[in-house]
Amino acid sequence: MSTYTLNTSISYLKGVGPSRADLLKSELGIYTFEDLLNFFPNRYIDRTQFFKINQLQQNSAEIQVIGKITNIKTVQQKRGSRLVATFRDETGFMELVWFRGAKWIKDTLKLNTTYVIFGKTTHFNGLFSMPHPEIELLAEYKKSLRTAMQPVYPSTEKLTNKGITNRIVSKMIQNLFEEVHGKFAETLSDSIIKQYNFISKSEALLNIHFPKNQDLLTKAQQRLKFEELFFIQLQLIRKKLIRKSKIKGYNFTQVGAYFNEFYKNKLPFDLTNAQKRVLKEIRKDVGSNAQMNRLLQGDVGSGKTIVALLTMLIALDNGFQAALMAPTEILATQHYNSLVELLDGMGVNIQLLTGSVKTKQRKLIHEQLESGELHILIGTHALIEDKVKFKNLGIAIIDEQHRFGVEQRSKLWRKNELPPHILVMTATPIPRTLAMSVYGDLDISVIDELPPGRKEVKTAHRYDANRLSVFKFLRDEIEKGRQVYVVYPLINESEAMDYKDLMDGYESISREFPLPKYQISIVHGKMKPTDKEYEMQRFVKGETQIMVATTVIEVGVNIPNASVMVIESAERFGLSQLHQLRGRVGRGAEQSYCILMTSFKLSAEAKIRLNTMVETSDGFKIAEVDLKLRGPGNLMGTQQSGVLNLRIADIVKDANLLKMARATAINLLTVDPILANPENGCIKIAYQKISKNSTIWQNIS
Ligand code: ADP
Ligand code: MG
C-alpha cells in the first residue's frame, strides 16, 4: 500500500524531486499531488494516425512516424554543435535535428531500434526534417497510459527551457495515478450523477489526462466542467442565503414625507415602468430586516440616478443618512449639482465630499455627519476614508460599480453596527451568464427600458482621411445650436504619445474652429480638479461648443444639449468604453450622432468592434460581443473577483452547463440547506475543502 495521499507534497512524487518541485510551484502553482491531478490539459492531439515518410506534406501539422535511426552525426556550427540523426522507415528517410542538448541526447539514442517520433516537420531541398522531436521507443510507447488523444498541458517558457516537456508532465501524472491506484473520492451525489448521466469522478480524472477515446474525453470534460461551476454556484448561493437569514439590516418600515413630497411635487417626469419595478424591488429589500445587496444594471441614460435619489429619500424618511459614491470627481460633482437642484426647497441637507474639498469645509462635513445634521453625502472614494464617520448610515449607493474593487465595497460595511444597505449601480451591462458567476451572491435588478422620446444615436465609422467632411458636419450641427465632444484615447496615463495626440488634435480643431466664433473646452487627466471642473462648467453652461477630452468624461456625464460624439482613434478603445462614450450623447430631444474615427489599418477584432457599434445600441448585445472577443477575465470589474480563474470551464462556451450547475445548486440548497443529508455527504466534504481555499468575496464576508 502506498502511503501517499492527495495532500502529499509534489516533491515526493516519483520523477519530480526538489528542483522540479520548485519549478512546478513557482511556474504553475502546483504544490501537492492534488494540484497536479487538477492540472488539466488545454488541448489534445489526435495520435491515432501514423504517417509514412513518403506521405509527408509540406506545411503539415504535428505528425508521428514509426521508424529506426540508422545514423547519428554531430555537425559543428558557429556556436556549439547540432545533432543530426537519419530516420528511416520502409518508404524513405528524413532527419531528426537537435540544436540544444546534443551531447546528452546523443548518448540516449539507440541505432536500429524502433522509435515513435512526434513533432512538426520542416522541408528543405526535398528533405524533411523534424527539429526537437518527441521521441520514444515503440515498446515504451505501447506500455504507457497515453492513448489516442494526447493531452497538451499549459506550459511556460521557463519550464520548457528547464526540460520539463509536455511528455514529462504527462509522465508525472501517470506516476501519480500509479501511486494512488487511480481511485479518487466522489464529489457529486448519486442523484446528481444519475440525473445528468455523468461518469464517476475517478473515471473523469483518468480520461481527462489519458482519454481512451473522444467519447470518454467529452464525458470527462462535461463532468469536470459541471463540477467546477457547480461548486462556485454552491458557494455564491449559500453566501446569499446566509446573508439573507443572518445579516440583519436596518428595516425601513415606512415611506414618508420626503419621498411623498418629492414624488408628488418635484419629480420632473413620470417614471418608466422599469424604474417603478426596480424601485419596488428595492423597497421590498430594505423593508425585510435583512441587508440589501443589490446590483442595479441599466444602460447609459436609462435613468438610474432618479432611482438612487428616491431610494435615499426612503432612508431619510426612516431617520437614516444616505451616501452616494461615484468614481470620478466630475461625476460626483455632477450628481451633487443635479440632486441639489431636484431637492430644492425640501430641507434636505446634502453635501459634496471629494479630494479637493478644503479642510475647513471638510471639518464641517465631518461634524454634521456625526451629529446627524447631514442627510445625504455625495462623493468620490473620499467617502470611505476612515475619518468619515456617519451617525447612522442606512444606505450606500455606488455608481458605476466597475471602477471600485471589492475591497472598497466592503469598507462601507464597517461604518456602523449594522451594515448599511448596498445598491451598486452599473451602466456596463453584464451578460447574464457572467452576472450569474460573478455576482451570483447579489440580487440583480435591471432597468431594461429607456425614458420615452429618446432617439437612437446614429453611429458612423469614418476614416481619418475624411476628416474635412466630418469637420463640416460638426460646423453644421454647431450652427443648429448643438454641442460636440471630441474624445481622444488615453489608454495609459503616463503615455506621452497619447497627450501629444490630444494636444495635436486640440490644435487642429482650434484652427478649424477659430475664436471668437467658436469656444473650445479641454479636459484631461493631467489637469487640476478645479481646472477640469471650470472647463466642464463652461461646456455645461453652453459657453463652449466643443469639448476636447480624454476618457475622463467617459462615465456618467449628463449634458443633454451635447448631441455629437466624435471618438478619435476609435480602434484603440474597447467595446464597453465605446458604448459608454456614445452614451454621453442622445440625452436630449435632438437627433444625436456618434462618429468613430480610425486610420485605414484595422485589425480583424477592431473591425468587429466598430461594426458592432454601428449596428447596435443595445448594451447587452454589445457586452456579449465583448465577452466573446476578450474573454471574461478582461471584462472590467471581474479581475479581482477570483471567480473567473476557472480551471476547465469557460463562461462563454459553457453557458449551458453554467445554467445547469446553478439550477442544480439552487435545488440542492432549497431541499438541504446545510447539506445534512448523508446522500450529500460527499458534496459537503468537497464544498468545505473548496470554500476554505476560496477567495470568492473573501473581503466581504
Ligand atoms: P444613467 O442611468 O445613465 O445614470 P441618468 O440617471 O443620468 O442615466 O438619466 C439620464 C437622463 O434621463 C437624465 O437627464 C434624467 O433626468 C432623464 N430621465 C431619467 N428618467 C426619466 C424618465 N422616466 N423620463 C424622462 N426622463 C428621464
Ligand atoms: Mg449615471
XYZ file of C-alpha atoms and ligand atoms in Angstrom:
729
model
C 0.000 0.000 0.000
C 1.259 3.396 -0.827
C 1.398 5.987 1.939
C 0.737 8.874 -0.382
C -2.389 10.960 -0.163
C -3.555 13.785 -2.364
C -2.156 16.243 0.173
C 1.361 14.895 -0.177
C 3.907 17.436 -1.347
C 4.652 17.164 -5.036
C 8.374 16.760 -4.332
C 7.703 13.199 -3.110
C 6.275 12.113 -6.432
C 8.396 9.756 -8.478
C 10.083 11.708 -11.254
C 9.790 15.084 -9.547
C 12.395 15.773 -6.867
C 13.232 19.089 -5.182
C 14.334 21.215 -8.140
C 11.451 20.218 -10.397
C 9.106 20.646 -7.442
C 10.301 24.231 -7.054
C 9.635 24.882 -10.717
C 6.176 23.347 -10.565
C 5.372 25.547 -7.579
C 6.696 28.803 -8.965
C 5.578 28.351 -12.553
C 2.273 26.529 -12.223
C 1.244 26.842 -8.584
C 1.377 23.075 -8.164
C 2.241 22.156 -4.571
C 0.564 18.828 -3.893
C -0.454 15.630 -5.627
C -3.938 17.029 -5.816
C -2.806 20.228 -7.527
C -1.118 18.154 -10.192
C -4.173 15.954 -10.556
C -6.260 19.063 -11.142
C -3.811 20.474 -13.648
C -5.776 19.802 -16.815
C -4.615 19.706 -20.435
C -5.794 22.621 -22.523
C -5.946 20.628 -25.743
C -5.452 17.182 -27.196
C -3.647 15.936 -30.248
C -5.013 13.047 -32.225
C -2.346 10.370 -32.152
C -4.333 7.632 -33.786
C -2.720 8.406 -37.106
C 0.781 7.409 -38.204
C 2.445 8.732 -41.331
C 4.865 7.065 -43.688
C 7.821 9.215 -44.645
C 6.807 9.279 -48.308
C 3.381 10.629 -47.287
C 4.780 13.728 -45.564
C 3.498 17.027 -46.843
C 4.952 20.481 -46.603
C 3.177 22.696 -44.046
C 1.662 19.736 -42.264
C 0.685 19.957 -38.596
C 2.257 17.803 -35.891
C 2.654 14.257 -37.158
C 4.027 10.968 -35.929
C 6.112 8.370 -37.701
C 7.417 4.906 -36.780
C 10.955 4.078 -37.846
C 14.598 3.499 -36.936
C 17.638 5.698 -36.531
C 20.326 4.462 -38.907
C 22.960 7.110 -38.476
C 23.875 9.863 -35.994
C 26.323 12.676 -36.599
C 27.375 15.841 -34.831
C 27.644 18.882 -37.081
C 29.811 21.767 -35.904
C 28.308 25.196 -36.294
C 29.268 28.730 -35.295
C 28.078 28.365 -31.758
C 28.149 24.858 -30.340
C 27.087 21.924 -32.422
C 23.934 20.329 -33.693
C 22.984 16.701 -33.686
C 21.543 15.179 -36.849
C 20.075 11.677 -36.993
C 18.891 9.847 -40.100
C 15.469 8.332 -39.503
C 14.136 5.642 -41.841
C 11.022 3.665 -42.442
C 10.289 1.293 -45.341
C 9.289 4.212 -47.583
C 12.213 6.573 -47.224
C 14.245 8.667 -44.820
C 14.187 12.021 -43.049
C 16.317 13.877 -40.499
C 15.883 14.490 -36.804
C 17.708 17.566 -35.542
C 18.663 18.817 -32.088
C 20.182 22.240 -31.586
C 20.288 22.037 -27.824
C 21.370 19.247 -25.506
C 23.083 17.480 -28.416
C 25.675 15.772 -26.263
C 23.203 14.416 -23.778
C 20.700 13.252 -26.348
C 23.315 11.500 -28.450
C 24.066 9.090 -25.625
C 20.429 8.146 -25.167
C 19.651 7.319 -28.805
C 19.850 3.707 -29.946
C 20.652 2.753 -33.524
C 18.417 0.349 -35.433
C 15.743 0.216 -32.757
C 12.126 1.085 -33.482
C 11.024 4.505 -32.265
C 7.891 6.595 -32.469
C 8.701 10.213 -33.252
C 6.291 13.091 -32.994
C 6.536 16.763 -33.915
C 6.384 19.358 -36.663
C 8.403 18.884 -39.806
C 10.245 21.389 -41.915
C 11.122 20.883 -45.546
C 14.317 21.892 -47.336
C 15.824 20.719 -50.627
C 13.482 17.766 -50.936
C 14.353 16.533 -47.452
C 12.021 16.552 -44.452
C 13.432 17.178 -41.020
C 11.938 17.330 -37.569
C 13.638 19.608 -35.047
C 13.491 18.500 -31.408
C 11.073 15.622 -31.918
C 9.311 13.900 -29.092
C 10.910 10.501 -29.330
C 10.038 7.289 -27.581
C 10.855 3.611 -28.057
C 7.905 1.860 -29.643
C 7.964 -0.678 -26.818
C 7.646 2.102 -24.215
C 5.055 3.881 -26.283
C 2.842 0.805 -26.261
C 3.166 0.378 -22.500
C 2.398 3.939 -21.482
C -1.025 5.039 -20.303
C -1.083 7.569 -23.070
C -3.649 6.858 -25.684
C -5.141 8.118 -28.862
C -5.879 11.637 -27.722
C -2.613 13.002 -26.452
C -3.037 15.725 -23.840
C -1.172 19.001 -24.201
C -0.620 20.780 -20.895
C -0.231 24.516 -20.449
C 3.416 25.395 -20.067
C 5.755 28.310 -19.611
C 8.959 29.276 -21.324
C 10.929 28.582 -18.174
C 9.529 25.069 -17.860
C 10.358 24.286 -21.466
C 13.864 25.652 -21.084
C 14.420 23.551 -17.988
C 13.418 20.457 -19.894
C 10.023 19.912 -18.291
C 8.339 18.991 -21.529
C 4.773 18.010 -22.075
C 5.775 14.373 -22.088
C 7.458 14.715 -18.722
C 4.410 16.362 -17.193
C 2.286 13.585 -18.610
C 4.672 11.013 -17.176
C 4.477 12.657 -13.736
C 0.726 12.412 -13.842
C 0.976 8.802 -14.881
C 3.193 8.152 -11.841
C 0.639 9.903 -9.676
C -2.135 7.637 -10.894
C 0.020 4.640 -10.121
C 0.875 5.854 -6.601
C -2.727 6.438 -5.639
C -4.095 3.495 -7.650
C -6.283 5.758 -9.747
C -9.035 5.932 -7.129
C -10.432 9.288 -6.154
C -13.201 10.281 -3.788
C -16.512 11.015 -5.446
C -17.609 14.638 -5.100
C -21.140 14.612 -6.505
C -24.160 12.850 -5.066
C -25.612 9.746 -6.702
C -28.743 11.595 -7.618
C -26.882 14.367 -9.473
C -24.712 11.812 -11.251
C -27.822 9.888 -12.270
C -29.749 12.977 -13.241
C -27.147 14.048 -15.788
C -25.761 10.657 -16.604
C -22.263 11.702 -15.532
C -19.276 9.376 -15.346
C -17.655 8.899 -11.921
C -15.001 11.229 -10.583
C -12.248 8.622 -10.929
C -13.230 7.844 -14.489
C -13.417 11.538 -15.328
C -9.966 12.274 -13.940
C -8.454 9.324 -15.751
C -10.000 10.319 -19.052
C -9.156 13.980 -18.811
C -5.473 13.045 -18.547
C -5.440 9.815 -20.563
C -8.538 9.766 -22.722
C -9.386 6.354 -24.059
C -11.374 7.837 -26.898
C -13.127 11.023 -27.944
C -16.415 9.998 -26.378
C -14.946 9.413 -22.937
C -12.940 12.606 -23.207
C -16.108 14.584 -23.879
C -17.835 12.907 -20.950
C -14.895 13.652 -18.675
C -14.876 17.284 -19.734
C -18.618 17.685 -19.210
C -18.475 16.177 -15.769
C -15.462 18.209 -14.596
C -16.737 21.468 -16.043
C -20.105 20.971 -14.436
C -18.466 20.194 -11.145
C -16.287 23.282 -11.227
C -19.230 25.565 -11.978
C -21.487 23.757 -9.539
C -19.209 24.328 -6.555
C -18.802 28.012 -7.390
C -22.559 28.404 -7.597
C -22.981 26.485 -4.376
C -20.713 28.946 -2.617
C -22.359 32.013 -4.097
C -25.873 30.843 -3.363
C -25.019 29.746 0.154
C -23.492 33.169 0.809
C -26.637 34.807 -0.412
C -28.825 32.592 1.777
C -26.655 33.196 4.824
C -26.664 36.913 4.226
C -30.419 36.936 3.917
C -31.034 34.910 7.017
C -28.216 36.085 9.244
C -27.042 39.528 8.242
C -29.617 41.802 9.706
C -30.188 45.110 8.064
C -31.956 48.270 9.032
C -35.640 47.993 8.489
C -37.064 50.904 6.552
C -40.651 50.410 7.594
C -42.210 53.483 6.087
C -42.329 55.682 3.070
C -42.788 59.161 4.484
C -42.798 62.875 3.865
C -39.547 63.221 1.976
C -40.389 60.517 -0.522
C -44.016 61.519 -0.965
C -43.338 65.224 -1.243
C -40.700 64.597 -3.878
C -42.699 62.020 -5.779
C -45.832 64.158 -5.909
C -44.411 67.631 -6.364
C -40.826 67.512 -7.554
C -40.421 64.569 -9.876
C -39.810 66.189 -13.276
C -41.228 63.284 -15.306
C -43.159 60.057 -14.934
C -41.035 57.087 -14.040
C -40.727 54.399 -16.671
C -42.266 51.041 -15.842
C -38.797 49.593 -15.449
C -37.853 52.296 -12.942
C -41.048 51.635 -10.980
C -40.414 47.909 -10.928
C -36.852 48.346 -9.696
C -37.987 50.755 -7.017
C -40.464 48.157 -5.790
C -37.719 45.528 -5.644
C -35.566 47.878 -3.607
C -38.397 48.789 -1.240
C -39.065 45.153 -0.591
C -35.402 44.558 0.236
C -34.960 47.479 2.605
C -38.116 46.590 4.464
C -37.204 42.966 5.038
C -34.973 43.148 8.129
C -32.099 41.780 6.075
C -29.324 43.740 4.488
C -29.906 44.618 0.861
C -27.090 43.780 -1.528
C -28.435 44.622 -4.925
C -26.872 45.239 -8.288
C -28.801 47.659 -10.464
C -27.988 47.294 -14.121
C -29.210 49.848 -16.561
C -27.827 51.022 -19.827
C -26.409 54.520 -20.061
C -29.234 57.043 -19.929
C -31.783 54.595 -18.557
C -32.333 56.800 -15.512
C -30.574 55.173 -12.605
C -29.924 58.448 -10.784
C -33.550 59.140 -10.005
C -33.946 55.619 -8.640
C -30.935 56.254 -6.413
C -32.435 59.514 -5.199
C -35.822 58.012 -4.380
C -34.097 55.181 -2.531
C -32.087 57.653 -0.476
C -35.264 59.538 0.386
C -36.759 56.348 1.827
C -33.709 56.105 4.089
C -34.240 59.704 5.185
C -37.904 59.001 5.891
C -36.796 56.339 8.337
C -34.321 58.583 10.114
C -31.183 57.370 8.364
C -28.414 59.005 6.391
C -27.530 58.060 2.835
C -24.333 58.102 0.800
C -23.769 58.119 -2.937
C -20.312 57.279 -4.199
C -19.085 57.980 -7.732
C -15.808 57.019 -9.373
C -14.668 60.462 -10.505
C -14.753 63.952 -9.111
C -16.549 65.276 -12.180
C -19.290 62.732 -11.841
C -19.653 63.208 -8.086
C -19.926 66.947 -8.632
C -22.496 66.485 -11.332
C -24.587 64.196 -9.144
C -24.328 66.742 -6.371
C -25.433 69.635 -8.559
C -28.373 67.814 -10.053
C -29.576 66.433 -6.716
C -29.317 69.861 -5.086
C -31.499 71.219 -7.862
C -34.019 68.388 -7.669
C -34.277 68.621 -3.886
C -34.564 72.407 -3.829
C -36.877 73.613 -1.079
C -37.240 70.235 0.594
C -34.985 70.950 3.554
C -32.583 68.140 2.781
C -29.012 68.769 3.898
C -26.818 67.441 1.116
C -23.051 67.862 0.822
C -20.214 67.003 -1.519
C -17.003 65.369 -0.337
C -14.146 64.875 -2.770
C -10.389 65.028 -2.688
C -10.384 68.722 -3.460
C -12.778 69.847 -0.724
C -10.942 72.327 1.528
C -10.043 71.431 5.102
C -12.498 73.867 6.648
C -15.453 72.570 4.662
C -14.295 69.017 5.241
C -14.327 69.573 9.003
C -17.832 70.934 8.808
C -18.954 67.878 6.850
C -17.382 65.528 9.383
C -19.157 67.306 12.226
C -22.522 67.341 10.537
C -22.167 63.698 9.594
C -21.527 62.653 13.159
C -24.273 64.823 14.608
C -26.742 63.559 12.052
C -27.489 67.029 10.658
C -26.232 65.933 7.275
C -28.727 63.801 5.360
C -27.055 62.877 2.109
C -23.341 62.759 1.394
C -22.152 62.532 -2.176
C -18.561 61.992 -3.137
C -15.715 60.008 -4.552
C -13.817 57.340 -2.662
C -13.025 60.140 -0.183
C -16.281 58.846 1.350
C -14.721 55.678 2.597
C -11.720 57.179 4.304
C -11.529 56.183 7.937
C -12.076 59.729 9.195
C -15.517 59.846 7.626
C -17.966 58.671 10.278
C -21.695 58.653 9.822
C -24.141 58.894 12.692
C -26.377 56.320 11.104
C -25.678 55.402 7.504
C -28.702 53.479 6.261
C -27.825 53.025 2.629
C -24.762 53.351 0.466
C -25.217 53.638 -3.271
C -22.253 53.040 -5.524
C -22.486 54.411 -9.037
C -20.593 52.843 -11.937
C -19.514 49.918 -9.880
C -16.820 48.589 -12.163
C -14.388 51.251 -11.062
C -14.479 50.111 -7.479
C -12.896 46.958 -6.235
C -14.476 44.530 -3.879
C -12.231 45.815 -1.137
C -13.710 49.290 -1.395
C -17.234 47.981 -1.384
C -16.529 46.080 1.788
C -15.161 49.160 3.536
C -18.574 50.735 3.540
C -19.740 47.917 5.745
C -17.573 48.730 8.673
C -19.020 52.129 9.367
C -21.965 51.168 11.580
C -23.065 48.426 13.924
C -25.321 47.057 11.234
C -24.149 47.106 7.646
C -25.894 49.685 5.506
C -27.991 48.523 2.609
C -25.915 48.467 -0.535
C -27.087 49.348 -4.017
C -24.482 49.017 -6.727
C -25.372 50.724 -9.993
C -23.652 49.871 -13.211
C -24.045 51.017 -16.772
C -21.762 48.315 -18.057
C -24.280 45.681 -18.942
C -23.070 42.340 -17.771
C -24.209 39.358 -19.807
C -26.452 37.111 -17.804
C -24.048 34.191 -17.818
C -21.299 36.322 -16.398
C -23.557 38.012 -13.892
C -24.522 34.592 -12.618
C -20.997 33.610 -11.844
C -19.531 36.870 -10.718
C -22.469 38.401 -8.956
C -24.286 35.217 -8.059
C -24.438 36.324 -4.443
C -26.072 39.650 -5.228
C -29.656 40.280 -6.161
C -29.962 41.820 -9.569
C -32.368 44.430 -10.889
C -32.414 45.576 -14.460
C -33.750 48.797 -15.972
C -34.385 47.496 -19.442
C -36.256 50.438 -20.850
C -35.120 53.911 -21.832
C -37.174 57.005 -20.941
C -39.671 57.843 -23.674
C -38.790 60.037 -26.633
C -35.167 59.039 -26.881
C -33.891 58.868 -30.416
C -31.338 56.236 -31.208
C -27.863 57.706 -31.649
C -26.859 57.474 -35.307
C -23.419 55.913 -35.453
C -20.960 56.036 -38.338
C -17.419 54.897 -38.950
C -15.182 57.362 -40.814
C -11.547 57.157 -41.842
C -9.108 59.874 -40.842
C -8.774 60.793 -44.500
C -12.369 62.045 -44.467
C -11.767 64.397 -41.588
C -12.706 67.511 -43.547
C -16.218 66.314 -44.218
C -16.545 65.384 -40.550
C -15.487 68.923 -39.594
C -18.089 70.315 -41.939
C -20.728 68.152 -40.306
C -19.665 69.456 -36.888
C -19.908 73.052 -38.061
C -23.443 72.428 -39.297
C -24.505 70.893 -36.010
C -22.945 73.722 -34.005
C -24.765 76.139 -36.300
C -28.008 74.492 -35.151
C -27.037 75.203 -31.548
C -25.708 71.769 -30.666
C -22.535 70.942 -28.733
C -19.852 68.442 -29.649
C -17.493 66.117 -27.793
C -14.196 65.092 -29.358
C -12.604 62.292 -27.363
C -9.046 61.005 -27.565
C -7.855 57.691 -26.183
C -5.763 57.796 -23.102
C -5.037 54.185 -22.564
C -2.080 54.788 -20.331
C -1.932 57.900 -18.147
C 1.825 58.046 -18.410
C 1.902 57.611 -22.173
C 3.408 60.825 -23.518
C 2.261 59.882 -27.032
C -1.357 59.951 -26.004
C -1.062 63.500 -24.673
C 0.687 64.529 -27.833
C -2.211 63.154 -29.881
C -4.640 65.028 -27.699
C -2.733 68.308 -27.951
C -2.207 67.970 -31.709
C -5.899 67.285 -32.075
C -6.774 70.258 -29.915
C -4.588 72.500 -32.054
C -6.058 71.356 -35.338
C -9.588 71.752 -34.013
C -8.685 75.227 -32.758
C -7.561 76.099 -36.292
C -10.702 74.685 -37.885
C -12.981 76.284 -35.329
C -11.341 79.644 -34.636
C -12.116 82.185 -31.928
C -14.149 84.204 -31.338
C -16.903 82.402 -33.223
C -16.099 79.081 -31.584
C -15.151 78.386 -27.984
C -13.447 75.165 -27.039
C -13.103 73.387 -23.667
C -10.384 70.904 -22.944
C -10.322 68.356 -20.128
C -7.713 65.704 -19.437
C -6.266 63.713 -16.587
C -3.210 65.880 -16.004
C -5.274 68.958 -15.156
C -6.046 70.043 -11.602
C -9.537 69.061 -10.490
C -10.569 72.718 -10.166
C -9.426 73.472 -13.723
C -11.233 70.409 -15.022
C -14.362 71.478 -13.240
C -14.072 75.034 -14.627
C -13.746 73.772 -18.207
C -16.552 71.302 -17.662
C -18.837 74.019 -16.331
C -18.170 76.249 -19.345
C -19.381 73.392 -21.523
C -22.358 72.593 -19.276
C -23.442 76.242 -19.422
C -23.124 76.260 -23.186
C -20.323 78.823 -23.222
C -18.189 76.465 -25.260
C -19.430 74.459 -28.229
C -16.712 71.846 -28.358
C -15.328 69.698 -25.581
C -11.973 68.129 -26.403
C -11.242 65.479 -23.817
C -9.675 62.219 -22.895
C -11.759 59.452 -21.433
C -12.158 61.304 -18.138
C -15.602 62.180 -19.412
C -16.403 58.554 -20.018
C -18.609 57.935 -17.085
C -21.973 59.393 -16.260
C -21.675 62.962 -17.528
C -25.066 64.303 -18.491
C -25.292 67.265 -20.871
C -28.481 66.954 -22.934
C -27.567 69.654 -25.449
C -24.399 67.821 -26.480
C -25.509 65.765 -29.442
C -22.354 64.785 -31.312
C -19.660 62.439 -30.043
C -16.527 62.149 -32.139
C -14.225 59.370 -30.967
C -10.678 59.671 -32.295
C -8.577 56.525 -32.842
C -11.690 54.562 -32.080
C -9.890 51.336 -32.934
C -7.925 51.709 -29.715
C -10.965 51.640 -27.455
C -12.638 48.560 -26.097
C -16.294 47.945 -26.856
C -17.640 48.773 -23.453
C -15.711 52.044 -23.433
C -17.061 52.963 -26.860
C -20.553 52.191 -25.671
C -20.081 54.299 -22.540
C -18.762 57.207 -24.559
C -21.624 57.052 -27.019
C -23.962 57.132 -24.062
C -22.875 60.725 -23.371
C -24.996 61.862 -26.298
C -28.605 61.105 -27.152
C -29.769 62.525 -23.846
C -31.779 65.437 -25.177
C -34.642 65.815 -27.620
C -32.422 66.277 -30.699
C -31.108 63.606 -33.048
C -27.639 62.661 -31.842
C -24.610 61.270 -33.647
C -21.548 59.243 -32.827
C -18.643 59.282 -35.276
C -15.918 56.692 -34.921
C -12.677 57.942 -36.497
C -9.973 55.457 -37.398
C -6.996 55.013 -39.657
C -7.179 52.608 -42.603
C -5.177 49.954 -40.809
C -7.568 47.931 -38.708
C -7.190 44.573 -37.067
C -9.912 41.977 -37.572
C -11.006 42.476 -33.988
C -11.148 46.246 -34.321
C -13.392 45.810 -37.358
C -15.771 43.648 -35.356
C -15.873 46.241 -32.585
C -16.583 49.102 -34.976
C -19.241 47.162 -36.882
C -20.918 46.176 -33.652
C -21.099 49.814 -32.612
C -22.531 50.880 -35.954
C -25.089 48.086 -35.976
C -26.491 48.111 -32.468
C -27.010 50.319 -29.466
C -28.203 47.517 -27.207
C -25.776 47.420 -24.311
C -26.406 43.755 -23.584
C -25.687 42.728 -27.171
C -22.508 44.778 -27.087
C -21.489 43.166 -23.819
C -21.992 39.699 -25.315
C -19.739 40.525 -28.255
C -17.192 41.997 -25.869
C -17.245 38.861 -23.771
C -16.681 36.720 -26.839
C -13.841 38.883 -28.110
C -11.975 39.357 -24.891
C -12.933 36.525 -22.615
C -14.362 37.055 -19.165
C -11.102 37.697 -17.377
C -10.629 41.010 -19.097
C -14.047 42.459 -18.505
C -13.955 45.375 -16.177
C -14.601 44.625 -12.565
C -14.102 40.925 -12.824
C -10.376 40.741 -12.292
C -10.387 40.874 -8.531
C -13.302 38.582 -8.049
C -11.291 35.396 -8.386
C -14.435 33.728 -9.606
C -13.177 33.594 -13.114
C -9.962 31.743 -12.597
C -11.638 28.678 -13.937
C -9.592 25.571 -14.435
C -11.595 23.895 -17.113
C -14.965 25.528 -17.682
C -15.418 28.564 -19.900
C -18.115 31.025 -19.002
C -18.858 31.873 -22.607
C -18.663 28.462 -24.208
C -20.153 26.553 -21.315
C -23.038 28.889 -20.637
C -25.499 25.999 -20.716
C -23.545 23.968 -18.207
C -23.421 27.054 -16.023
C -27.194 27.344 -16.074
C -27.487 23.651 -15.235
C -24.998 23.977 -12.406
C -26.761 26.967 -10.967
C -30.196 25.355 -11.106
C -28.811 22.201 -9.507
C -27.158 24.183 -6.722
C -30.356 26.103 -6.024
C -32.420 22.905 -5.928
C -29.967 21.213 -3.639
C -29.796 24.084 -1.151
C -33.544 24.504 -1.157
C -34.019 20.915 -0.074
C -30.905 20.540 2.050
C -29.583 23.987 3.021
C -26.747 22.783 5.251
C -26.008 19.593 3.315
C -27.056 17.457 6.275
C -28.487 14.587 4.251
C -25.968 11.694 4.172
C -26.641 11.347 0.472
C -24.982 14.767 0.049
C -22.064 13.914 2.308
C -19.505 13.855 -0.471
C -20.702 17.223 -1.771
C -20.333 18.624 1.714
C -16.769 17.387 2.102
C -15.751 18.756 -1.281
C -17.554 22.013 -0.596
C -15.819 22.554 2.710
C -12.461 21.926 1.155
C -13.084 24.281 -1.730
C -14.580 27.096 0.281
C -11.683 27.001 2.722
C -9.307 27.763 -0.121
C -11.576 30.081 -1.976
C -11.107 33.786 -2.378
C -14.586 34.464 -3.606
C -15.764 37.614 -1.893
C -13.487 36.876 0.999
C -13.123 40.564 1.583
C -16.805 40.961 2.114
C -17.792 38.055 4.219
P -27.968 56.792 -16.139
O -28.772 55.586 -15.928
O -27.049 56.682 -17.296
O -27.273 57.260 -14.885
P -29.410 59.218 -15.737
O -29.947 58.870 -14.422
O -28.273 60.183 -15.782
O -28.994 57.921 -16.544
O -30.606 59.726 -16.635
C -30.405 60.187 -17.940
C -31.354 61.299 -18.283
O -32.670 60.807 -18.378
C -31.398 62.400 -17.233
O -31.437 63.631 -17.894
C -32.688 62.131 -16.496
O -33.229 63.300 -15.963
C -33.558 61.565 -17.578
N -34.604 60.648 -17.105
C -34.479 59.684 -16.193
N -35.624 59.000 -16.024
C -36.522 59.565 -16.868
C -37.905 59.308 -17.161
N -38.588 58.347 -16.549
N -38.491 60.091 -18.087
C -37.800 61.073 -18.713
N -36.507 61.354 -18.474
C -35.869 60.617 -17.563
Mg -25.400 57.615 -14.201
